[in-house]
Amino acid sequence: MLRDNKLYVSYGEFPKEIIKDMLTEIKPFANLGLDKRIALKPNLVLPKISESGATTSPELVSGIIEHFQERGFKNLAIMESSWLGARTEESFDECGFTKLSRKYNVPLIDLEKDRIKKVTVEKQKIDVAESILEVEKLINIPVLKAHCQTQVTCSLKNLKGCIPDKEKRNFHTKGLDRSIAILNKVVPTDLVIVDGFIGDLTFEEGGNPVNMGRIIMGYDRVLVDSYCSHLLGYTSEDLPEHIIKASKLNLGDLYDNHKVFEKNAEDKKVIQSDELPMEFLEKYLKSYKACSPCEATVVHALMRLRDEGLLERLEKPILLGQGYQHLKEFYGIGIGKCASRASKHLPGCPPRTDLVVRYLKDQIENKN
Ligand code: SF4
């Protein structure tokens, strides 16, 4: 029987083979009744294939399904709700999960359309999709990625796909780090399988794929996420805040040189990525309680302008986020409906990247 604080990492190129090998060895849920509901929660944040670095590999999930079906488990389901502004059904199609569902006869549950359960925990009210609360076991299958607000996104943040869009917005006004930690108190994760094949160490929505060639697995989500943060260069002193808050809620242990059981270590790759563009973000972007898709849109637009050599001609700051909703008129370029009282403003919720690029170019041409 395994203790909860073990970490398993296996390296290589072929997700399905590697995960089947790991699961065969580790034998999770060996005593679980074969008719019990097991939810697979990938990260399908938006309709982009896994090779972009944004979403969970369908190959990896097919290996997990085969493992459990070969042992007689009959009640698997894939559950997800994409981020604000994206249609989950489209993500299922585009990311290869509709095909997967047909092939293995595993239902897809769009949690955005699910019944809602209102839960109060740690004095915070949270709306959660009911189906995820009704499962016997939850296998959390995030992608190892960076995030513009939480630094790292892995299993703890992946559960944001278990709440409705309205609540996703609320998380940014209530405090994203604390809300993620609390959500993890409401929705337990029984096993984490991190897709560390192709991630994105710059943005959660992909576009800068980094081949890391590994699966990281463990029962303790705080341990897994803090270990993954170390892989991305964070130390015990500067770990992402949502992970620290989750550990303070006793949801797991922070990684502290725990033993890591490695397989196929000869295939281990060095994780390399371009530098995070934080410096230029701070200079041009004044984000205040912005939802992730909104912030990501603007960051992408800024990178486009940078690549085209236009960014330095932008003279006014860009403002976005729910924090600007109740402020009186303010100076700058407001992006998104929340910043409509800025002296210049582009509507949208979230706004489209191409429209933001065009709007900012217009502002630059008109000298802001
Ligand atoms: S405009 Fe942006 S920050 Fe405001 S609610 Fe919409 S997505 Fe969130």
Short mmCIF file of C-alpha atoms and ligand atoms in Angstrom, two decimals:
data_model
loop_
_atom_site.label_atom_id
_atom_site.label_comp_id
_atom_site.label_asym_id
_atom_site.label_seq_id
_atom_site.Cartn_x
_atom_site.Cartn_y
_atom_site.Cartn_z
CA MET A 1 0.00 0.00 0.00
CA LEU A 2 1.34 3.39 -0.97
CA ARG A 3 1.82 6.29 1.37
CA ASP A 4 0.38 9.57 0.19
CA ASN A 5 3.62 11.51 0.10
CA LYS A 6 5.40 9.66 -2.67
CA LEU A 7 6.22 11.30 -5.96
CA TYR A 8 6.63 9.30 -9.14
CA VAL A 9 8.22 10.61 -12.32
CA SER A 10 8.73 8.72 -15.56
CA TYR A 11 10.45 10.12 -18.66
CA GLY A 12 10.09 9.47 -22.38
CA GLU A 13 8.22 10.37 -25.54
CA PHE A 14 5.13 8.17 -25.55
CA PRO A 15 2.45 9.25 -23.06
CA LYS A 16 0.19 6.22 -23.39
CA GLU A 17 2.90 3.60 -22.85
CA ILE A 18 4.51 5.50 -19.99
CA ILE A 19 1.30 6.12 -18.05
CA LYS A 20 0.11 2.52 -18.46
CA ASP A 21 3.43 1.29 -17.15
CA MET A 22 3.30 3.68 -14.16
CA LEU A 23 -0.30 2.82 -13.26
CA THR A 24 0.35 -0.91 -13.54
CA GLU A 25 3.18 -0.54 -11.07
CA ILE A 26 1.50 1.86 -8.65
CA LYS A 27 -1.98 0.29 -8.76
CA PRO A 28 -4.16 3.20 -7.65
CA PHE A 29 -7.68 2.46 -6.37
CA ALA A 30 -6.93 -1.27 -6.25
CA ASN A 31 -9.72 -1.90 -3.74
CA LEU A 32 -12.34 0.33 -5.34
CA GLY A 33 -15.62 -1.25 -6.54
CA LEU A 34 -15.65 -1.59 -10.32
CA ASP A 35 -18.94 0.31 -10.66
CA LYS A 36 -17.76 3.39 -8.73
CA ARG A 37 -17.65 6.67 -10.61
CA ILE A 38 -14.11 7.85 -11.50
CA ALA A 39 -13.82 11.36 -12.95
CA LEU A 40 -10.95 12.29 -15.23
CA LYS A 41 -10.36 16.05 -15.09
CA PRO A 42 -7.99 17.15 -17.86
CA ASN A 43 -7.00 20.74 -18.56
CA LEU A 44 -8.87 21.82 -21.70
CA VAL A 45 -8.65 25.50 -20.91
CA LEU A 46 -9.47 26.43 -24.51
CA PRO A 47 -9.88 24.74 -27.89
CA LYS A 48 -6.18 24.22 -28.72
CA ILE A 49 -4.40 20.94 -29.35
CA SER A 50 -2.01 19.61 -26.72
CA GLU A 51 1.00 20.26 -28.98
CA SER A 52 0.41 23.98 -28.36
CA GLY A 53 1.37 23.45 -24.72
CA ALA A 54 -2.08 24.51 -23.48
CA THR A 55 -4.08 21.32 -22.99
CA THR A 56 -3.83 17.77 -21.72
CA SER A 57 -2.68 15.15 -24.21
CA PRO A 58 -5.53 12.85 -25.36
CA GLU A 59 -2.87 10.11 -25.73
CA LEU A 60 -2.13 10.37 -22.02
CA VAL A 61 -5.82 10.22 -21.12
CA SER A 62 -6.37 7.25 -23.44
CA GLY A 63 -3.65 5.38 -21.50
CA ILE A 64 -5.42 6.15 -18.22
CA ILE A 65 -8.78 5.00 -19.61
CA GLU A 66 -7.31 1.78 -20.99
CA HIS A 67 -5.63 1.01 -17.67
CA PHE A 68 -8.89 1.24 -15.71
CA GLN A 69 -11.12 -0.35 -18.35
CA GLU A 70 -8.75 -3.32 -18.70
CA ARG A 71 -9.24 -3.88 -14.96
CA GLY A 72 -13.02 -3.84 -15.30
CA PHE A 73 -13.87 -0.27 -14.19
CA LYS A 74 -17.10 0.67 -15.95
CA ASN A 75 -17.97 4.10 -14.71
CA LEU A 76 -15.40 6.59 -15.99
CA ALA A 77 -16.30 10.11 -17.12
CA ILE A 78 -14.30 13.04 -18.47
CA MET A 79 -15.33 16.33 -16.85
CA GLU A 80 -14.27 19.85 -17.74
CA SER A 81 -15.33 23.44 -18.21
CA SER A 82 -13.06 25.63 -20.36
CA TRP A 83 -12.15 29.14 -19.38
CA LEU A 84 -14.34 32.20 -19.61
CA GLY A 85 -15.32 32.94 -23.20
CA ALA A 86 -14.44 29.49 -24.61
CA ARG A 87 -17.03 26.79 -25.38
CA THR A 88 -16.17 23.53 -23.62
CA GLU A 89 -17.80 21.46 -26.39
CA GLU A 90 -15.47 23.08 -28.88
CA SER A 91 -12.51 22.29 -26.62
CA PHE A 92 -13.62 18.65 -26.40
CA ASP A 93 -13.72 18.49 -30.22
CA GLU A 94 -10.57 20.42 -30.99
CA CYS A 95 -8.46 18.74 -28.28
CA GLY A 96 -9.38 15.22 -29.46
CA PHE A 97 -11.62 14.30 -26.53
CA THR A 98 -14.82 13.81 -28.53
CA LYS A 99 -13.04 11.08 -30.50
CA LEU A 100 -11.67 9.63 -27.29
CA SER A 101 -15.12 9.56 -25.75
CA ARG A 102 -16.55 7.65 -28.74
CA LYS A 103 -13.66 5.21 -28.92
CA TYR A 104 -13.80 4.18 -25.26
CA ASN A 105 -17.47 4.90 -24.58
CA VAL A 106 -16.60 7.31 -21.79
CA PRO A 107 -19.03 10.26 -21.45
CA LEU A 108 -17.91 13.89 -21.67
CA ILE A 109 -19.50 16.11 -19.05
CA ASP A 110 -19.50 19.84 -19.73
CA LEU A 111 -19.36 21.24 -16.20
CA GLU A 112 -20.35 24.71 -17.41
CA LYS A 113 -23.81 23.28 -18.19
CA ASP A 114 -24.02 21.24 -14.99
CA ARG A 115 -26.29 21.74 -11.99
CA ILE A 116 -24.73 24.03 -9.39
CA LYS A 117 -24.20 23.30 -5.72
CA LYS A 118 -23.64 26.24 -3.40
CA VAL A 119 -21.00 25.45 -0.80
CA THR A 120 -19.64 27.57 2.04
CA VAL A 121 -16.15 26.79 3.24
CA GLU A 122 -13.64 28.90 5.17
CA LYS A 123 -16.40 31.57 5.28
CA GLN A 124 -16.39 31.84 1.47
CA LYS A 125 -19.36 30.85 -0.68
CA ILE A 126 -18.48 28.92 -3.83
CA ASP A 127 -20.70 27.62 -6.62
CA VAL A 128 -19.43 24.22 -7.79
CA ALA A 129 -20.62 21.91 -10.57
CA GLU A 130 -22.52 19.12 -8.87
CA SER A 131 -21.29 16.21 -11.01
CA ILE A 132 -17.73 16.62 -9.78
CA LEU A 133 -18.89 16.43 -6.17
CA GLU A 134 -20.72 13.16 -6.77
CA VAL A 135 -17.75 11.08 -7.93
CA GLU A 136 -16.01 8.43 -5.88
CA LYS A 137 -12.53 9.30 -7.17
CA LEU A 138 -11.15 12.28 -9.03
CA ILE A 139 -8.06 11.95 -11.19
CA ASN A 140 -6.70 15.42 -11.81
CA ILE A 141 -4.71 15.56 -15.10
CA PRO A 142 -3.25 19.06 -15.47
CA VAL A 143 -0.58 20.32 -17.85
CA LEU A 144 2.57 21.76 -16.33
CA LYS A 145 2.42 25.43 -17.31
CA ALA A 146 3.19 28.95 -16.23
CA HIS A 147 0.39 31.40 -15.46
CA CYS A 148 0.47 35.18 -15.64
CA GLN A 149 -1.22 35.58 -12.24
CA THR A 150 -0.53 32.43 -10.21
CA GLN A 151 2.99 31.86 -11.66
CA VAL A 152 2.41 28.11 -12.00
CA THR A 153 -0.73 26.26 -13.02
CA CYS A 154 -0.91 22.58 -12.18
CA SER A 155 -3.38 20.39 -10.25
CA LEU A 156 -4.65 22.92 -7.68
CA LYS A 157 -5.55 25.52 -10.28
CA ASN A 158 -6.88 22.91 -12.71
CA LEU A 159 -9.97 22.58 -10.49
CA LYS A 160 -11.08 26.03 -11.63
CA GLY A 161 -12.61 24.05 -14.47
CA CYS A 162 -15.14 22.64 -11.95
CA ILE A 163 -16.94 25.93 -11.34
CA PRO A 164 -19.35 27.92 -13.53
CA ASP A 165 -18.18 30.97 -15.51
CA LYS A 166 -19.78 33.41 -13.09
CA GLU A 167 -17.77 31.91 -10.23
CA LYS A 168 -14.59 31.96 -12.33
CA ARG A 169 -15.06 35.73 -12.59
CA ASN A 170 -15.79 36.02 -8.87
CA PHE A 171 -12.52 34.26 -8.02
CA HIS A 172 -10.62 37.22 -9.43
CA THR A 173 -12.46 39.71 -7.24
CA LYS A 174 -12.41 37.55 -4.11
CA GLY A 175 -8.68 36.84 -4.45
CA LEU A 176 -7.52 34.19 -6.87
CA ASP A 177 -4.90 32.43 -4.70
CA ARG A 178 -7.14 31.99 -1.68
CA SER A 179 -10.14 31.00 -3.79
CA ILE A 180 -8.13 28.27 -5.55
CA ALA A 181 -6.96 26.89 -2.21
CA ILE A 182 -10.50 26.90 -0.80
CA LEU A 183 -11.93 25.28 -3.92
CA ASN A 184 -9.50 22.44 -3.36
CA LYS A 185 -10.96 21.98 0.08
CA VAL A 186 -14.39 21.56 -1.50
CA VAL A 187 -13.30 19.31 -4.38
CA PRO A 188 -10.86 16.59 -3.33
CA THR A 189 -8.28 15.22 -5.76
CA ASP A 190 -7.52 11.52 -5.26
CA LEU A 191 -4.68 11.17 -7.75
CA VAL A 192 -2.68 13.71 -9.74
CA ILE A 193 -1.20 12.77 -13.10
CA VAL A 194 0.66 15.76 -14.52
CA ASP A 195 1.02 15.94 -18.29
CA GLY A 196 4.62 17.12 -18.38
CA PHE A 197 5.09 16.27 -22.05
CA ILE A 198 4.38 19.53 -23.79
CA GLY A 199 3.68 22.50 -21.54
CA ASP A 200 4.03 26.22 -21.82
CA LEU A 201 6.33 28.02 -19.43
CA THR A 202 5.15 31.46 -20.49
CA PHE A 203 1.35 31.35 -20.75
CA GLU A 204 -1.45 29.04 -19.67
CA GLU A 205 -3.11 29.24 -23.09
CA GLY A 206 -0.15 27.77 -24.95
CA GLY A 207 1.62 29.05 -28.02
CA ASN A 208 5.15 28.61 -26.65
CA PRO A 209 5.34 24.82 -26.36
CA VAL A 210 8.18 23.36 -24.34
CA ASN A 211 8.94 19.66 -24.59
CA MET A 212 9.59 18.37 -21.06
CA GLY A 213 9.03 14.65 -21.76
CA ARG A 214 7.74 13.43 -18.41
CA ILE A 215 4.76 12.40 -16.31
CA ILE A 216 4.66 13.39 -12.64
CA MET A 217 2.28 11.44 -10.45
CA GLY A 218 1.30 11.53 -6.79
CA TYR A 219 -1.61 11.37 -4.37
CA ASP A 220 -0.76 14.63 -2.60
CA ARG A 221 -1.70 17.58 -4.83
CA VAL A 222 0.20 20.19 -2.78
CA LEU A 223 3.31 18.04 -2.92
CA VAL A 224 2.95 17.49 -6.66
CA ASP A 225 2.34 21.18 -7.40
CA SER A 226 5.18 22.39 -5.18
CA TYR A 227 7.54 19.82 -6.73
CA CYS A 228 6.48 21.01 -10.21
CA SER A 229 7.10 24.63 -9.15
CA HIS A 230 10.64 23.67 -8.19
CA LEU A 231 11.04 22.17 -11.66
CA LEU A 232 10.12 25.56 -13.11
CA GLY A 233 12.71 27.34 -10.99
CA TYR A 234 10.76 28.40 -7.90
CA THR A 235 12.38 27.79 -4.53
CA SER A 236 10.79 27.07 -1.14
CA GLU A 237 11.08 30.82 -0.43
CA ASP A 238 9.13 32.02 -3.47
CA LEU A 239 6.58 29.30 -4.12
CA PRO A 240 3.33 30.46 -5.74
CA GLU A 241 0.94 31.78 -3.12
CA HIS A 242 -2.01 29.47 -3.92
CA ILE A 243 0.19 26.44 -3.17
CA ILE A 244 1.27 27.87 0.18
CA LYS A 245 -2.34 28.68 1.05
CA ALA A 246 -3.40 25.13 0.16
CA SER A 247 -0.72 23.72 2.44
CA LYS A 248 -1.94 26.00 5.26
CA LEU A 249 -5.40 24.49 4.79
CA ASN A 250 -3.75 21.10 5.43
CA LEU A 251 -4.42 19.90 1.90
CA GLY A 252 -0.94 18.43 1.58
CA ASP A 253 2.79 18.79 2.14
CA LEU A 254 5.11 21.27 0.49
CA TYR A 255 7.94 19.61 -1.40
CA ASP A 256 11.07 19.49 0.71
CA ASN A 257 13.51 17.07 -0.86
CA HIS A 258 10.98 14.24 -0.67
CA LYS A 259 12.19 11.10 -2.36
CA VAL A 260 11.20 11.03 -6.03
CA PHE A 261 10.81 7.58 -7.59
CA GLU A 262 12.13 8.01 -11.11
CA LYS A 263 11.83 5.67 -14.09
CA ASN A 264 13.54 5.90 -17.46
CA ALA A 265 15.84 8.59 -16.05
CA GLU A 266 18.15 8.14 -19.04
CA ASP A 267 15.45 9.94 -21.11
CA LYS A 268 15.33 12.96 -18.80
CA LYS A 269 15.37 16.34 -20.60
CA VAL A 270 16.49 19.70 -19.25
CA ILE A 271 13.47 22.00 -19.02
CA GLN A 272 14.21 25.16 -20.97
CA SER A 273 12.06 28.10 -21.87
CA ASP A 274 12.35 31.68 -23.05
CA GLU A 275 12.50 34.23 -20.29
CA LEU A 276 9.15 35.27 -18.87
CA PRO A 277 8.17 38.67 -20.19
CA MET A 278 7.30 40.03 -16.73
CA GLU A 279 9.45 43.13 -17.04
CA PHE A 280 7.69 44.55 -20.02
CA LEU A 281 4.32 43.45 -18.66
CA GLU A 282 4.79 45.53 -15.54
CA LYS A 283 5.74 48.54 -17.64
CA TYR A 284 2.71 48.54 -19.93
CA LEU A 285 -0.05 46.67 -18.13
CA LYS A 286 -2.00 47.82 -15.07
CA SER A 287 -4.14 44.81 -14.31
CA TYR A 288 -6.47 44.93 -11.29
CA LYS A 289 -8.52 41.81 -10.49
CA ALA A 290 -8.56 40.76 -14.16
CA CYS A 291 -9.91 37.38 -15.26
CA SER A 292 -7.22 35.13 -16.75
CA PRO A 293 -8.57 35.09 -20.35
CA CYS A 294 -8.78 38.88 -20.35
CA GLU A 295 -5.23 39.28 -19.11
CA ALA A 296 -3.93 36.62 -21.46
CA THR A 297 -5.55 38.34 -24.43
CA VAL A 298 -3.87 41.62 -23.64
CA VAL A 299 -0.50 40.01 -22.93
CA HIS A 300 -0.62 38.30 -26.32
CA ALA A 301 -1.54 41.56 -27.99
CA LEU A 302 1.39 43.29 -26.27
CA MET A 303 3.74 40.56 -27.44
CA ARG A 304 2.51 41.01 -31.01
CA LEU A 305 3.21 44.73 -30.76
CA ARG A 306 6.62 44.02 -29.26
CA ASP A 307 7.48 41.59 -32.08
CA GLU A 308 6.44 44.22 -34.62
CA GLY A 309 8.57 46.88 -32.90
CA LEU A 310 5.54 49.00 -31.98
CA LEU A 311 5.35 48.55 -28.25
CA GLU A 312 7.71 51.34 -27.32
CA ARG A 313 5.42 53.80 -29.09
CA LEU A 314 2.58 52.99 -26.70
CA GLU A 315 2.46 55.93 -24.33
CA LYS A 316 -0.58 55.30 -22.15
CA PRO A 317 -0.87 52.39 -19.70
CA ILE A 318 -3.30 49.59 -20.50
CA LEU A 319 -5.91 49.02 -17.83
CA LEU A 320 -8.04 45.95 -17.38
CA GLY A 321 -9.85 43.99 -14.73
CA GLN A 322 -12.89 43.97 -12.51
CA GLY A 323 -11.13 46.28 -10.06
CA TYR A 324 -11.72 49.20 -12.45
CA GLN A 325 -15.48 48.68 -12.59
CA HIS A 326 -16.33 50.97 -9.72
CA LEU A 327 -13.63 53.57 -10.17
CA LYS A 328 -14.45 56.97 -11.64
CA GLU A 329 -12.88 57.96 -14.94
CA PHE A 330 -9.19 57.14 -15.12
CA TYR A 331 -6.27 57.78 -17.44
CA GLY A 332 -5.17 55.06 -19.82
CA ILE A 333 -6.45 52.61 -22.40
CA GLY A 334 -9.18 50.42 -20.91
CA ILE A 335 -9.52 46.95 -22.40
CA GLY A 336 -12.64 44.88 -21.68
CA LYS A 337 -16.04 45.92 -20.37
CA CYS A 338 -14.77 46.35 -16.80
CA ALA A 339 -12.45 49.19 -17.76
CA SER A 340 -15.07 51.14 -19.72
CA ARG A 341 -14.48 54.34 -17.75
CA ALA A 342 -10.93 54.75 -19.03
CA SER A 343 -10.25 57.78 -21.20
CA LYS A 344 -9.93 55.35 -24.17
CA HIS A 345 -11.80 52.05 -24.22
CA LEU A 346 -12.25 48.81 -26.18
CA PRO A 347 -15.28 46.71 -25.05
CA GLY A 348 -15.51 42.90 -24.84
CA CYS A 349 -15.73 40.24 -22.14
CA PRO A 350 -13.16 38.92 -22.69
CA PRO A 351 -12.09 40.95 -25.72
CA ARG A 352 -10.66 39.20 -28.79
CA THR A 353 -6.89 39.32 -29.26
CA ASP A 354 -7.06 40.44 -32.90
CA LEU A 355 -9.39 43.29 -31.96
CA VAL A 356 -7.10 44.33 -29.11
CA VAL A 357 -4.08 44.34 -31.44
CA ARG A 358 -5.94 46.42 -34.03
CA TYR A 359 -7.23 48.82 -31.38
CA LEU A 360 -3.80 49.32 -29.82
CA LYS A 361 -2.25 49.85 -33.25
CA ASP A 362 -4.88 52.51 -33.94
CA GLN A 363 -4.04 54.15 -30.64
CA ILE A 364 -0.34 54.14 -31.50
CA GLU A 365 -0.96 55.58 -34.98
CA ASN A 366 -3.11 58.33 -33.47
CA LYS A 367 -0.33 58.89 -30.93
CA ASN A 368 -2.47 57.42 -28.12
S1 SF4 B 1 -13.97 42.30 -19.11
FE1 SF4 B 1 -12.28 40.95 -18.58
S2 SF4 B 1 -11.90 41.30 -16.40
FE2 SF4 B 1 -13.94 42.08 -16.87
S3 SF4 B 1 -15.33 40.38 -16.39
FE3 SF4 B 1 -14.86 40.29 -18.59
S4 SF4 B 1 -13.14 38.88 -18.73
FE4 SF4 B 1 -13.26 39.53 -16.57
#
